PDB file of C-alpha atoms and ligand atoms in Angstrom:
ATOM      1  CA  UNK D   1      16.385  91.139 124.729  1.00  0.00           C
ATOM      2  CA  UNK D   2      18.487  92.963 121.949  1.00  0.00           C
ATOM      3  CA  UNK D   3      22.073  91.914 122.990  1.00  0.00           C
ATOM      4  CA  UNK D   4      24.941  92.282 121.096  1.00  0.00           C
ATOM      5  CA  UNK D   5      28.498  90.031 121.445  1.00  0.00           C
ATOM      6  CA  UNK D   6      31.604  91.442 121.448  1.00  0.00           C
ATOM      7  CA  UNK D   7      35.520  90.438 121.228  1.00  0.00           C
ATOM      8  CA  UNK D   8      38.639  89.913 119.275  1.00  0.00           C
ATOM      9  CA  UNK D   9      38.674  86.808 116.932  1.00  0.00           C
ATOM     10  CA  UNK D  10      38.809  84.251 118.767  1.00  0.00           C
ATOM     11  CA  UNK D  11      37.742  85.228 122.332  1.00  0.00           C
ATOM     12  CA  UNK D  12      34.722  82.301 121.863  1.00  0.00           C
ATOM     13  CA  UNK D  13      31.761  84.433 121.020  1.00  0.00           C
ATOM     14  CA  UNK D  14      30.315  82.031 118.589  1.00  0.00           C
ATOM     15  CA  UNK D  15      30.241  79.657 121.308  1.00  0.00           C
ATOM     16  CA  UNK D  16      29.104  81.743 123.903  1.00  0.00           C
ATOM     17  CA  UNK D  17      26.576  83.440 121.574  1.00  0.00           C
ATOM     18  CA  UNK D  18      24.541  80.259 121.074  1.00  0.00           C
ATOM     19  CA  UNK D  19      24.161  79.571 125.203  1.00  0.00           C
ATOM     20  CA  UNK D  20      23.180  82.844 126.051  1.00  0.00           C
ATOM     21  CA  UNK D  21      20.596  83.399 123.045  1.00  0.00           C
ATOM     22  CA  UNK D  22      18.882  80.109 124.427  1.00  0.00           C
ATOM     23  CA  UNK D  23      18.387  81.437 127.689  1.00  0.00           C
ATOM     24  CA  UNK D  24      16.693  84.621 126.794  1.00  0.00           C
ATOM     25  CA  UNK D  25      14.845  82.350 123.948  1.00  0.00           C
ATOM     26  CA  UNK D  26      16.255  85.217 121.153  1.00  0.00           C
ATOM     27  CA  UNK D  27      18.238  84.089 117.980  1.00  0.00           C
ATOM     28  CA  UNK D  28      21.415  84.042 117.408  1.00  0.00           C
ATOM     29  CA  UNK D  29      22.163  86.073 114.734  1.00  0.00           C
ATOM     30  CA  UNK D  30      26.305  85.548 113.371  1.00  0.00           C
ATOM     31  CA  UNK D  31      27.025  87.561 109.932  1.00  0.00           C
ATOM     32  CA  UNK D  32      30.144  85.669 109.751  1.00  0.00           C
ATOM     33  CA  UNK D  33      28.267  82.261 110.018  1.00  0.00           C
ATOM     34  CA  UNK D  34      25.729  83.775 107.181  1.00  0.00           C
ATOM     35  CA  UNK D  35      28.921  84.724 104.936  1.00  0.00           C
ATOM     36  CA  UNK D  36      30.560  81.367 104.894  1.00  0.00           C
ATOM     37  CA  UNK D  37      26.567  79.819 104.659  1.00  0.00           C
ATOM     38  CA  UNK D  38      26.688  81.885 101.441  1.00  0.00           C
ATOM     39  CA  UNK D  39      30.104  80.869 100.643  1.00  0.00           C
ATOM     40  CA  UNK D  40      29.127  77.116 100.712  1.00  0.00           C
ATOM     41  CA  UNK D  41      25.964  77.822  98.514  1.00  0.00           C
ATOM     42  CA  UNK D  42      28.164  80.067  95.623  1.00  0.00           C
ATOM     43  CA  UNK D  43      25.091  82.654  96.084  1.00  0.00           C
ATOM     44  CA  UNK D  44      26.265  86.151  94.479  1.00  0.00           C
ATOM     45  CA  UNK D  45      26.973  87.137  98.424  1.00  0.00           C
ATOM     46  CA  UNK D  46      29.289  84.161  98.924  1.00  0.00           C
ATOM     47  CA  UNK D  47      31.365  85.262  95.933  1.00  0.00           C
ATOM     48  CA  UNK D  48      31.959  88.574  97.160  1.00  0.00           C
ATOM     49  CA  UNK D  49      31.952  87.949 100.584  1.00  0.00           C
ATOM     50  CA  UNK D  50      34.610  85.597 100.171  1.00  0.00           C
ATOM     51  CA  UNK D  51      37.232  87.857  98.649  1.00  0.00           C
ATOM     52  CA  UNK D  52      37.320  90.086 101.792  1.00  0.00           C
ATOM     53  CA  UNK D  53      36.865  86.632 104.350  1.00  0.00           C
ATOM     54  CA  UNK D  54      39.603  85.031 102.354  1.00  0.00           C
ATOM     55  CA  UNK D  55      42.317  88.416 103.454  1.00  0.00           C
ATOM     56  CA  UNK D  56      41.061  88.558 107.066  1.00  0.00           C
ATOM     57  CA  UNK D  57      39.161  92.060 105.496  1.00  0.00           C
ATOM     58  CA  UNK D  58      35.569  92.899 106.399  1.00  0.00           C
ATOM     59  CA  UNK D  59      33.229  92.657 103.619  1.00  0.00           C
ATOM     60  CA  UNK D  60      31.549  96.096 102.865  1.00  0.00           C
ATOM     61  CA  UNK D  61      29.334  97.734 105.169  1.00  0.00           C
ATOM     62  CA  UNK D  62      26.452  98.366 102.572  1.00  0.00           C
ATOM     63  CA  UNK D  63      26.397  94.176 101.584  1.00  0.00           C
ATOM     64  CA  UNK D  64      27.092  94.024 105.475  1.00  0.00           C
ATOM     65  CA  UNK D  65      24.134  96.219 106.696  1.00  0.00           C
ATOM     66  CA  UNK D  66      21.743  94.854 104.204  1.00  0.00           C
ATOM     67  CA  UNK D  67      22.021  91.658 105.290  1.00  0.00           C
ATOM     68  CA  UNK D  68      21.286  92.120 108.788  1.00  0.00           C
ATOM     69  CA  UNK D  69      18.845  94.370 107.758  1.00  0.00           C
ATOM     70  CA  UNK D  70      16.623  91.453 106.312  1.00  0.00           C
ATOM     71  CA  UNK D  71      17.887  88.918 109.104  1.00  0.00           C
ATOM     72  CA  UNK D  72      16.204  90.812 111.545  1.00  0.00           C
ATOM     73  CA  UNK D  73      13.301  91.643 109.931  1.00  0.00           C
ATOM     74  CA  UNK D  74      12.601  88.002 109.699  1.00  0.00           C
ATOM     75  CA  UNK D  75       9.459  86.632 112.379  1.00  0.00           C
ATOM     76  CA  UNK D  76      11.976  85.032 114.594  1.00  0.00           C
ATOM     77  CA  UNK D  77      13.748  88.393 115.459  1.00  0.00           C
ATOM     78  CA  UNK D  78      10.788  90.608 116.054  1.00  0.00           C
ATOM     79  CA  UNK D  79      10.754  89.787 119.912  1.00  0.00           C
ATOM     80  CA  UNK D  80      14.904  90.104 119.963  1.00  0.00           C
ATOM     81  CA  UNK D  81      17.943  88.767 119.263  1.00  0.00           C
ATOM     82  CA  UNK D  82      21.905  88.396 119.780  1.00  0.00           C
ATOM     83  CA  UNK D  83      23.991  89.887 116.764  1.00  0.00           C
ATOM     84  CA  UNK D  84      27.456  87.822 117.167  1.00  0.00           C
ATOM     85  CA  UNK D  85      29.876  89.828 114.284  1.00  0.00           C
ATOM     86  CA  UNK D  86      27.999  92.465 113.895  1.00  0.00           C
ATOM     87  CA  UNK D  87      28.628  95.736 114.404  1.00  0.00           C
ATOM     88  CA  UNK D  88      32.343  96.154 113.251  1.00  0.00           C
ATOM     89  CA  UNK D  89      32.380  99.743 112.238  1.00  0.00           C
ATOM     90  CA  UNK D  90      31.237 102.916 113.368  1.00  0.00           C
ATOM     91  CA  UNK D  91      29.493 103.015 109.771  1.00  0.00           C
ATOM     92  CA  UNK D  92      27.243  99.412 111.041  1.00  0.00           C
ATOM     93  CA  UNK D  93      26.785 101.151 114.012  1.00  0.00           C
ATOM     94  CA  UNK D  94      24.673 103.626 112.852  1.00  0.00           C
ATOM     95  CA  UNK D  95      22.879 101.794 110.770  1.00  0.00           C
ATOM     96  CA  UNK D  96      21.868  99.158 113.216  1.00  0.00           C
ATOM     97  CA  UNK D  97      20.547 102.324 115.607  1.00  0.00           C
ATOM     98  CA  UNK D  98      18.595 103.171 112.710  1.00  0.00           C
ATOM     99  CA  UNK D  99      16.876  99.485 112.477  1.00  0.00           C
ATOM    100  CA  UNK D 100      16.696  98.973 115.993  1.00  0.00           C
ATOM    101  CA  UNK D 101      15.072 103.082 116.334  1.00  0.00           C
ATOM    102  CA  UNK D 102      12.608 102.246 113.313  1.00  0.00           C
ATOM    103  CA  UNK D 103      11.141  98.970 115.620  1.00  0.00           C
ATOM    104  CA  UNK D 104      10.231 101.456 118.553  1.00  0.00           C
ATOM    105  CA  UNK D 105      13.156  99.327 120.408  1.00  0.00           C
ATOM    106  CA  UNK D 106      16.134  99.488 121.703  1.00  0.00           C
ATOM    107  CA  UNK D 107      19.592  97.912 122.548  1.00  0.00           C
ATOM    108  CA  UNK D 108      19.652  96.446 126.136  1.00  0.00           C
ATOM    109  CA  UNK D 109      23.572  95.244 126.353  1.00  0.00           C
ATOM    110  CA  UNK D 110      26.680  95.097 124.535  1.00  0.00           C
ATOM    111  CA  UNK D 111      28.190  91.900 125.943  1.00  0.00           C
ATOM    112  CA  UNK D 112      32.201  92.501 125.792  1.00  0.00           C
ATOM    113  CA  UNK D 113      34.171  89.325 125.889  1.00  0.00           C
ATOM    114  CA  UNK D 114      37.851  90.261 127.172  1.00  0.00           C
ATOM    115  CA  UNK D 115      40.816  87.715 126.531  1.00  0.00           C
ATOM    116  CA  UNK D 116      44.330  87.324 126.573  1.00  0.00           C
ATOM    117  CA  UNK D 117      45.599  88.228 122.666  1.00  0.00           C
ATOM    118  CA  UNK D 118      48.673  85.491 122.630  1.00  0.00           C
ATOM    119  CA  UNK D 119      45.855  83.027 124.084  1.00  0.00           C
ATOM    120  CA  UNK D 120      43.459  84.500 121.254  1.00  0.00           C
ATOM    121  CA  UNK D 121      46.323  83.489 118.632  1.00  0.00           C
ATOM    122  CA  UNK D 122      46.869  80.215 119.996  1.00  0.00           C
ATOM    123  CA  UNK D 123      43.481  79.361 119.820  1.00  0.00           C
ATOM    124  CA  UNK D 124      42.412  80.444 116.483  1.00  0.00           C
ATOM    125  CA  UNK D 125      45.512  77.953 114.951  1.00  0.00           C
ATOM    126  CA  UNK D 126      43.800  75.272 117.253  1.00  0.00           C
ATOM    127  CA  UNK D 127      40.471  75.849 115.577  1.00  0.00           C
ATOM    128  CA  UNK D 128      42.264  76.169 112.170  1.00  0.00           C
ATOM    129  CA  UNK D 129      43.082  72.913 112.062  1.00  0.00           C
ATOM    130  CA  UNK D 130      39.804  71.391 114.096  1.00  0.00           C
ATOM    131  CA  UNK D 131      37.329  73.182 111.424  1.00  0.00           C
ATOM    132  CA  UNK D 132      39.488  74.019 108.287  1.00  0.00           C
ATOM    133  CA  UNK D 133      38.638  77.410 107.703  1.00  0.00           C
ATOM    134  CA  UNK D 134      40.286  79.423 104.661  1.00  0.00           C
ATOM    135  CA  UNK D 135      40.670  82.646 107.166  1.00  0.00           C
ATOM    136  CA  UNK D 136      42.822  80.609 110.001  1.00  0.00           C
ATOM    137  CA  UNK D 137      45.918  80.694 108.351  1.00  0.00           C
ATOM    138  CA  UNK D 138      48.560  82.934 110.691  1.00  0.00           C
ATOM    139  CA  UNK D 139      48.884  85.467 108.637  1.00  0.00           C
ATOM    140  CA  UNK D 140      45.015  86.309 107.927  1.00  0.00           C
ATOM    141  CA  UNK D 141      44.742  85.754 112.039  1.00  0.00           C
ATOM    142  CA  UNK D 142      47.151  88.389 112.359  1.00  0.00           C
ATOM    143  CA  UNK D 143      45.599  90.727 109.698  1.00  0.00           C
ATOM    144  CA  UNK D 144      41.869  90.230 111.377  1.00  0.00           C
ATOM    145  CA  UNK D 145      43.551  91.090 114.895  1.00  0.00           C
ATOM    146  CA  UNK D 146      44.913  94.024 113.712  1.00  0.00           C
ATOM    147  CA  UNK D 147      41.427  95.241 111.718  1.00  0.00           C
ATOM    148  CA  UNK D 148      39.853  94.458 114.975  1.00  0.00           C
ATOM    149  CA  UNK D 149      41.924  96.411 116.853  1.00  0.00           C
ATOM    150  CA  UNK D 150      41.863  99.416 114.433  1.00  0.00           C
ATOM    151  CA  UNK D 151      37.897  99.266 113.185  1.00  0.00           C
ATOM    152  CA  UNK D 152      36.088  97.514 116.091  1.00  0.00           C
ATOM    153  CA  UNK D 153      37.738  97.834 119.292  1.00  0.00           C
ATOM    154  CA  UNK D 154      36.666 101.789 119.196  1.00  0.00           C
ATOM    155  CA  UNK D 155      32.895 100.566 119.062  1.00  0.00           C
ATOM    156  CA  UNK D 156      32.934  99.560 122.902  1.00  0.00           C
ATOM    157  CA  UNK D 157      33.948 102.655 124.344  1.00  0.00           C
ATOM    158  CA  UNK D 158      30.797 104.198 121.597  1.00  0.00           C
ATOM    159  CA  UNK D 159      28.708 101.650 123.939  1.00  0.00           C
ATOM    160  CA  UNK D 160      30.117 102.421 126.968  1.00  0.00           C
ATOM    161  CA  UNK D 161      29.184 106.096 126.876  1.00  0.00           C
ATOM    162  CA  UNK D 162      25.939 104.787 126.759  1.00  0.00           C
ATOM    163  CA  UNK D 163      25.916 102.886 129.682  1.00  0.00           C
ATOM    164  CA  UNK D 164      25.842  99.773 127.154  1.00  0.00           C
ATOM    165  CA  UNK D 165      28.631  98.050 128.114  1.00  0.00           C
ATOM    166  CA  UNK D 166      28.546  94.734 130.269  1.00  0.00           C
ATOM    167  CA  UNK D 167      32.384  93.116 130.212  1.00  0.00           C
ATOM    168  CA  UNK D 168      33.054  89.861 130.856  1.00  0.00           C
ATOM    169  CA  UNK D 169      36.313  87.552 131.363  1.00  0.00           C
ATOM    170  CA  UNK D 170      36.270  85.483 128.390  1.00  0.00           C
ATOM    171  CA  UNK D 171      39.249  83.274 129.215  1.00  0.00           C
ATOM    172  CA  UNK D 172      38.830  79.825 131.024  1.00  0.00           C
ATOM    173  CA  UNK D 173      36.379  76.994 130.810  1.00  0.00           C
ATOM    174  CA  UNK D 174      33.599  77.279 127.985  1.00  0.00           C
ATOM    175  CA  UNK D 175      31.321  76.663 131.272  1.00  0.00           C
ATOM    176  CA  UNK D 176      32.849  79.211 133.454  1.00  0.00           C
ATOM    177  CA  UNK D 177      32.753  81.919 131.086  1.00  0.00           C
ATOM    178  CA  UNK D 178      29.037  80.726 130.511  1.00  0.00           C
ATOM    179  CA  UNK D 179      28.212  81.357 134.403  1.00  0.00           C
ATOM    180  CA  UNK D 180      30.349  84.445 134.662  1.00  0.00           C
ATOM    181  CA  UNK D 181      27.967  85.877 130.961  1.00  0.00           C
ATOM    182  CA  UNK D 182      24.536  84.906 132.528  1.00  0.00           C
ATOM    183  CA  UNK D 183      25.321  86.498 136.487  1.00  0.00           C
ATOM    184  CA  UNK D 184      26.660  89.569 134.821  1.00  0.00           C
ATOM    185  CA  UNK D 185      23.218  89.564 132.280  1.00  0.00           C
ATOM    186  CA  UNK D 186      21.092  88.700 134.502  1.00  0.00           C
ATOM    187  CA  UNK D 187      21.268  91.989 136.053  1.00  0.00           C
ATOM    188  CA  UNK D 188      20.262  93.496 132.692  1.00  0.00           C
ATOM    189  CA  UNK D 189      16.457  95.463 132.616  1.00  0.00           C
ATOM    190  CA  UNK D 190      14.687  93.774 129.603  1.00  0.00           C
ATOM    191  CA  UNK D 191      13.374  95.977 127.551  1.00  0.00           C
TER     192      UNK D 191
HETATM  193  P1  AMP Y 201      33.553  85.923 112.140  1.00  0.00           P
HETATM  194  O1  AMP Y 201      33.089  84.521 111.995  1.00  0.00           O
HETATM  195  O2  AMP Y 201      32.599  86.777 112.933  1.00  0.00           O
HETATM  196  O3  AMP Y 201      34.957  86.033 112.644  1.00  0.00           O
HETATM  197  O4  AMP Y 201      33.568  86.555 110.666  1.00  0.00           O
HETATM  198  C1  AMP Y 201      34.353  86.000 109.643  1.00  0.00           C
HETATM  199  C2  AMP Y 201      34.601  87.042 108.550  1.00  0.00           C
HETATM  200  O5  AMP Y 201      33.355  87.445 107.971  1.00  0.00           O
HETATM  201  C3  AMP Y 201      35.257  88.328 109.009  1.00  0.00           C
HETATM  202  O6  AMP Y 201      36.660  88.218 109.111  1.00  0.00           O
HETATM  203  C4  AMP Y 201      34.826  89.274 107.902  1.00  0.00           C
HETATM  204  O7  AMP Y 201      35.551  89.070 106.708  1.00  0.00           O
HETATM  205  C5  AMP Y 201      33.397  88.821 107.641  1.00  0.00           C
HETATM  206  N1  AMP Y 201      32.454  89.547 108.526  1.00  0.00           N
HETATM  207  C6  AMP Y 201      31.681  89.022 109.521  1.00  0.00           C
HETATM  208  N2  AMP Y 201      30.953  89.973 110.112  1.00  0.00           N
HETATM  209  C7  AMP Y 201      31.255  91.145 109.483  1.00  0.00           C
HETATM  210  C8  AMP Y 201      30.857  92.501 109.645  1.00  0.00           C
HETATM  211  N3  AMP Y 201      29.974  92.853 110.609  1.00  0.00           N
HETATM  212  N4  AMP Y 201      31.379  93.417 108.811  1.00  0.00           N
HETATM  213  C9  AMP Y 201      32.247  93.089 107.844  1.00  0.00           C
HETATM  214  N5  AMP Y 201      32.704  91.841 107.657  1.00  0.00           N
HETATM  215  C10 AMP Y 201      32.207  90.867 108.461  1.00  0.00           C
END
């Protein structure tokens, strides 16, 4: 399977991501968990990454794209994988058609998460002060909303003209959410 997670900030697909690349045995792949990796180590990638993570921006597409790039060229990803985070822009798009294309694969699903945005809010400040992250604070929530909304939201209706799309109520139980994401994937052709 070559699934990709999608949602605002917030909506739990870091969470989610994990359970449902364990059932189809695939990695999950999360740029932003590879970012603040990179952050922790100081690698060159960290430091410039972190500038952009820091504002709630996204971090270029060409340090973006590379990285996935080699992620998924790695052994682990050859028989699929579940890219939580990535793409964000129409620009990531097109590359990752051009990885996936140059495999002889394709995409199987683009897993939308849907969510309340007040809820969203409320649970990003929750998290904020559970894990300590530098991009919680209220006003870099707000500013990563509103790049969502402006940069990434437009990428699902991209999917949806190809028949991509599978939505999903992301609000409720971690559980129930999990149930409602494996009957609606289940359905899914593997490629
Ligand atoms: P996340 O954990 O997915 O919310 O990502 C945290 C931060 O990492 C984002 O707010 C961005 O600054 C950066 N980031 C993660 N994925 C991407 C991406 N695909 N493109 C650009 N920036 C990204």
């Amino acid at each position: 399977m070559r699934l990709l997670i999608m949602g605002p900030p917030g909506a739990g697909k870091g969470t989610q991501a994990t359970a449902v690349a364990e059932h189809f045995g695939v990695p999950a792949i999360s740029t932003g968990d590879i970012f603040r990796a990179n952050v922790a180590q100081g690698t060159p990638l960290g430091v410039e990454a972190k500038r952009y993570m820091d504002a709630g921006e996204y971090v270029p597409d060409a340090v973006t794209n590379n990285m996935v790039r080699n992620r998924i060229a790695e052994a682990d990803a050859q028989d699929g994988f579940l890219l939580d985070g990535y793409p964000r822009t129409v620009a990531q798009v097109e590359e990752l058609d051009a990885m996936i294309a140059a495999t002889g694969h394709r995409l199987d699903a683009v897993l939308c998460l849907t969510v309340d945005q007040e809820a969203v809010v409320e649970r990003l400040l929750r998290r904020a002060e559970i894990e300590g992250r530098a991009d919680d604070t209220e006003d870099v929530i707000r500013r990563r909303l509103e790049v969502y909304a402006e940069e990434t939201e437009p990428l699902i209706a991209v999917y949806a003209t190809r028949g991509l799309v599978v939505e999903v109520d992301g609000m409720g139980e971690i559980d129930e959410v999990q149930q409602r994401i494996f009957a609606a994937l289940d359905s899914v052709p593997q490629s």
